[in-house]
Coordinates of C-alpha atoms and ligand atoms in Angstrom, one line a residue:
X1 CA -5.3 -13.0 -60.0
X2 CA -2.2 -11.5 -61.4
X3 CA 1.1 -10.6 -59.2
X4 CA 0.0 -6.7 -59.5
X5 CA -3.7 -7.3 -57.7
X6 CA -2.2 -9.9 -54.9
X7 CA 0.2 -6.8 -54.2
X8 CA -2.6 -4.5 -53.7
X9 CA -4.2 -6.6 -51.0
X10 CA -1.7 -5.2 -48.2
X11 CA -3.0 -3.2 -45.1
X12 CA -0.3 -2.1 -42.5
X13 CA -1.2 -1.8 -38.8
X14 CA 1.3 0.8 -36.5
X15 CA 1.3 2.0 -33.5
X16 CA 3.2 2.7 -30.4
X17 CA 4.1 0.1 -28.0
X18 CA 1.1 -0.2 -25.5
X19 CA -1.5 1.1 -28.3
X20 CA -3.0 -2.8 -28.4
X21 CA -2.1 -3.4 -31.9
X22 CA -2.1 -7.2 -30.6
X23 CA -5.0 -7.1 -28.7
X24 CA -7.2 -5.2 -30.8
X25 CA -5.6 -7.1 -33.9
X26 CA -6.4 -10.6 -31.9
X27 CA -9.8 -9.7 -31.6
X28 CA -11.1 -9.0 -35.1
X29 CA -9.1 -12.2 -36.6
X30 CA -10.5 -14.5 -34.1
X31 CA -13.6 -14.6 -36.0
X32 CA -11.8 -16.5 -38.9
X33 CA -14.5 -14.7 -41.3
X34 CA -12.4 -12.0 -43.0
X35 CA -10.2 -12.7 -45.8
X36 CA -7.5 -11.5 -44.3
X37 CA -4.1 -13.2 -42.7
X38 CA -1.8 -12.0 -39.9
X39 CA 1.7 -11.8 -41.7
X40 CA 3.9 -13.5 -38.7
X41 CA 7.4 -11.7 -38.0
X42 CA 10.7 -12.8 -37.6
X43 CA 12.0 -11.2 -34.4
X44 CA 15.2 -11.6 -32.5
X45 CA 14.4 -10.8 -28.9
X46 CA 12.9 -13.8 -26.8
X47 CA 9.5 -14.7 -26.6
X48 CA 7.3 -13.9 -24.0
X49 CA 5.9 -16.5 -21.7
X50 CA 3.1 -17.5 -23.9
X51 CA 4.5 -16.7 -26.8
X52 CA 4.5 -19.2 -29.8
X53 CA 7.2 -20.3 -32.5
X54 CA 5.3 -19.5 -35.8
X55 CA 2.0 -18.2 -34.4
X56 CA 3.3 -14.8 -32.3
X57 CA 7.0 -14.6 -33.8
X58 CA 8.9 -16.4 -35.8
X59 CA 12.4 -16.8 -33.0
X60 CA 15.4 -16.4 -35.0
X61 CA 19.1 -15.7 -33.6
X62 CA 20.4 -12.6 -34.4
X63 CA 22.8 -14.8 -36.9
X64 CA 19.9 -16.3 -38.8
X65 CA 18.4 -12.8 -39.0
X66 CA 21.4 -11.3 -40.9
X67 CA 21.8 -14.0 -43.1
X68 CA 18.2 -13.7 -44.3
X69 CA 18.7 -10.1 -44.6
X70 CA 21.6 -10.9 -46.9
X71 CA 19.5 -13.3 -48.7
X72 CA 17.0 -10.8 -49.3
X73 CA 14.4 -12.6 -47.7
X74 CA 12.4 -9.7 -45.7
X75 CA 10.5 -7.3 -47.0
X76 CA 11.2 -4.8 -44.9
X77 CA 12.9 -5.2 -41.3
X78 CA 14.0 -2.5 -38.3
X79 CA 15.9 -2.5 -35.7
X80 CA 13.6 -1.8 -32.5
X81 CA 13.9 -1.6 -28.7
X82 CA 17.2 -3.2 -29.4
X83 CA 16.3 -5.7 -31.3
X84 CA 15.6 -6.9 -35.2
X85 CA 12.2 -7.5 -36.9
X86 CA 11.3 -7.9 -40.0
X87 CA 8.4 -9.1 -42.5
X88 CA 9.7 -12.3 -44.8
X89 CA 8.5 -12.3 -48.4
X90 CA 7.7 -15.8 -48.1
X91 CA 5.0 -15.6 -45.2
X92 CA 3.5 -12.3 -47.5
X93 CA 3.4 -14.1 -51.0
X94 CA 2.0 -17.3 -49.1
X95 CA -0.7 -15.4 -48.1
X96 CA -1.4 -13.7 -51.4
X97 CA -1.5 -16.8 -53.5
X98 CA -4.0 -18.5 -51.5
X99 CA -6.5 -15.0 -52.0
X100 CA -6.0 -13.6 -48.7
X101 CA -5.4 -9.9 -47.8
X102 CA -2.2 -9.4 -45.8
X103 CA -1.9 -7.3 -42.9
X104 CA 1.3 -6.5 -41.2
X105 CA 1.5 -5.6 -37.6
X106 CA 5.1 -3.5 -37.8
X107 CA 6.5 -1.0 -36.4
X108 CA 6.8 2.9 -38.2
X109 CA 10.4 2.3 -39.5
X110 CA 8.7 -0.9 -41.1
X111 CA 5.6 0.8 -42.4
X112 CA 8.0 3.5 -44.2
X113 CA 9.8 1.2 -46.2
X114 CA 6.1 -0.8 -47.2
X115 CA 5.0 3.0 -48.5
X116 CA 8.0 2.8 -50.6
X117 CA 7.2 -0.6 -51.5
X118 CA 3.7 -1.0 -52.2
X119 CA 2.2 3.0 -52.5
X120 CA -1.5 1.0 -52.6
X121 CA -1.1 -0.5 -49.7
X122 CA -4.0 0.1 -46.7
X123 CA -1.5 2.5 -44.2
X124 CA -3.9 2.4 -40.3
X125 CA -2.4 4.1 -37.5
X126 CA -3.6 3.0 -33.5
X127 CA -2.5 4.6 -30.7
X128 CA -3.4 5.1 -27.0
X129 CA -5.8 8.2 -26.3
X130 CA -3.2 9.6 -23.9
X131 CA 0.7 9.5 -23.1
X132 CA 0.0 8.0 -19.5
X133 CA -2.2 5.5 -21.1
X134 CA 1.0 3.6 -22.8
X135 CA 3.0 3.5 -19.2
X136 CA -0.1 2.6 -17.6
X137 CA -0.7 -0.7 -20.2
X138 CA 2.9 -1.6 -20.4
X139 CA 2.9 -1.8 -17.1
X140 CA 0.0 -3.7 -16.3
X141 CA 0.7 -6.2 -19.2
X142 CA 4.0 -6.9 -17.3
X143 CA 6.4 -8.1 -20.0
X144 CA 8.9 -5.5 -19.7
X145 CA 11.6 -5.3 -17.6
X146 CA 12.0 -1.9 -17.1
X147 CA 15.0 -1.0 -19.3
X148 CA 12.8 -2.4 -22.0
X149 CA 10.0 -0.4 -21.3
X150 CA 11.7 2.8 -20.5
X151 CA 13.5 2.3 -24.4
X152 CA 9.5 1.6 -25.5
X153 CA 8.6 4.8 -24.1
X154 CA 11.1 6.8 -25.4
X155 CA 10.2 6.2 -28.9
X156 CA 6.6 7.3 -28.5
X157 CA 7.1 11.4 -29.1
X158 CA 8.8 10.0 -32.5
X159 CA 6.4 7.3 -33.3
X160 CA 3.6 9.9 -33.1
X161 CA 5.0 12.5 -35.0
X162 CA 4.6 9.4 -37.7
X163 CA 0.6 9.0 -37.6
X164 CA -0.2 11.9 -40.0
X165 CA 1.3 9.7 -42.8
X166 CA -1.7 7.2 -42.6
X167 CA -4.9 7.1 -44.1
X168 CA -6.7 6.1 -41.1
X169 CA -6.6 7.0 -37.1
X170 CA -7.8 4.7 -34.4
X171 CA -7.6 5.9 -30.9
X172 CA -7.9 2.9 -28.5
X173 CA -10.2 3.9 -25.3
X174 CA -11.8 0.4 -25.1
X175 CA -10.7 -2.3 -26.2
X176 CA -13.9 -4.2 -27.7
X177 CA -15.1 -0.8 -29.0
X178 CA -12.0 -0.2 -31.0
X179 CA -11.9 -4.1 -31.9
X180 CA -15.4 -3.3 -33.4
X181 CA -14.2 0.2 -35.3
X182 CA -11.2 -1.7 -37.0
X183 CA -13.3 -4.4 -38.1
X184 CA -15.6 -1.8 -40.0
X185 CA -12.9 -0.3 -41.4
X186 CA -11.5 -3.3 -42.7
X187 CA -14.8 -4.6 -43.8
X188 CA -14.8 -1.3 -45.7
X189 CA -11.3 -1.5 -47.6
X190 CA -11.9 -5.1 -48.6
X191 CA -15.2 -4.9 -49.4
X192 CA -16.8 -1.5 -50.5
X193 CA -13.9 0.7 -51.4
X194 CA -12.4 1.0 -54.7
X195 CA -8.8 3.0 -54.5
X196 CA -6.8 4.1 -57.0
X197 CA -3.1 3.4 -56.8
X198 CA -1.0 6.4 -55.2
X199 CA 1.6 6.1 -57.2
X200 CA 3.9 4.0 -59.4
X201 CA 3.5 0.7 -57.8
X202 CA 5.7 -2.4 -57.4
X203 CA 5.4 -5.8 -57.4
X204 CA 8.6 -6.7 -54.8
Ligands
LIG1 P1 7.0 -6.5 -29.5 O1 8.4 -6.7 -29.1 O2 6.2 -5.7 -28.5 O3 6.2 -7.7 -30.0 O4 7.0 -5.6 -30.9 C1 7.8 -4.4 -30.8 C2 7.4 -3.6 -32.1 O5 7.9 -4.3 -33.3 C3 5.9 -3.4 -32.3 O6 5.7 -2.0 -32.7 C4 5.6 -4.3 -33.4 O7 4.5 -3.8 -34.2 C5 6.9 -4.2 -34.2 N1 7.0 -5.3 -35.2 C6 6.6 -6.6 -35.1 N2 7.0 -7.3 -36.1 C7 7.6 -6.4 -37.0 C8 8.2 -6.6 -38.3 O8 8.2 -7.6 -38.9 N3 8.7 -5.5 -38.8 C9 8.7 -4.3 -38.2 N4 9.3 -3.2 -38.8 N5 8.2 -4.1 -36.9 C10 7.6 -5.2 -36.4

């Protein structure tokens, strides 16, 4: 497998805060029986009760964070609800040698700079099937306080006004249904469909 065809095997997953990337996300890996790898984050803010170092997040300090970033060590990082995330090269290229597609849970500022990156890469788009919906899930998931979630929010009119720039569209109603839908559709870009390249392609 050369450097070029690792690169190709990259799918991105966005979506608003409160869309269920996690969830949905958690549900079709569980099953251990797609070739396909969760890239974990590097993320400033604290973890979550629940949370776990190296499984959820990587836990950085803001100080760690900028030196990798001077290092060169992410592939693409953003600055989000106040505070920095970013994909490291590392946990991607691990992934890659050992034959795995990669898929990376980011934000739309992230999934920009991947488009840049990597033109073949698999762009999926999930969001909520209404506005209320997000308040309604952030809410009940209750890991917000509610500066943090107002900030989340906010940024939903502008993360939407991103999802035309995907190849695919998920609207999560249900939760098991959509689980099932994303697992088709990866099923189908790993398995059945043959894409060209959109463009000039780079091996980063
Ligand atoms: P949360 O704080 O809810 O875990 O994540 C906030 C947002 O950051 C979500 O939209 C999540 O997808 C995004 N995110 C998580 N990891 C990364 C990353 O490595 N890079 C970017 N750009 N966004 C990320």
């Amino acid at each position: 497998m050369t450097p070029k065809a690792d690169s190709s095997r990259l799918i991105v997953l966005s979506g608003p805060s409160g869309s269920g990337k996690s969830s949905v996300l958690a549900r079709v890996l569980a099953s251990g029986d797609l070739p396909i790898r969760r890239s974990v984050s590097v993320t400033t803010r604290p973890p979550r009760p629940g949370e776990r170092e190296g499984v959820d997040y990587y836990f950085w300090t803001p100080q760690q964070f900028q030196a990798a970033v001077h290092n060169g060590e992410f592939l693409e990082w953003a600055e989000i609800h106040g505070h920095h995330y970013g994909t490291l090269r590392r946990e991607v290229e691990r992934h890659w040698k050992d034959n795995y597609w990669v898929l990376l849970e980011i934000d739309v500022q992230g999934a920009r700079q991947i488009r840049q990156l990597f033109p073949q890469a698999v762009m999926i788009f999930l969001q909520a099937p209404d506005l209320a919906e997000y308040e309604r899930r952030l809410r009940q998931r209750g890991t917000e306080d509610e500066n943090s979630l107002r900030r989340r929010l906010d940024a939903i009119h502008h993360e939407l006004a991103e999802a035309p720039n995907y190849h695919y569209q998920l609207v999560n109603c249900d939760l098991e249904l959509t689980a099932a839908q994303l697992r088709q559709l990866l099923l189908a870009i790993i398995f059945q469909t043959p894409r060209e390249p959109q463009g000039g392609g780079n091996d980063a």
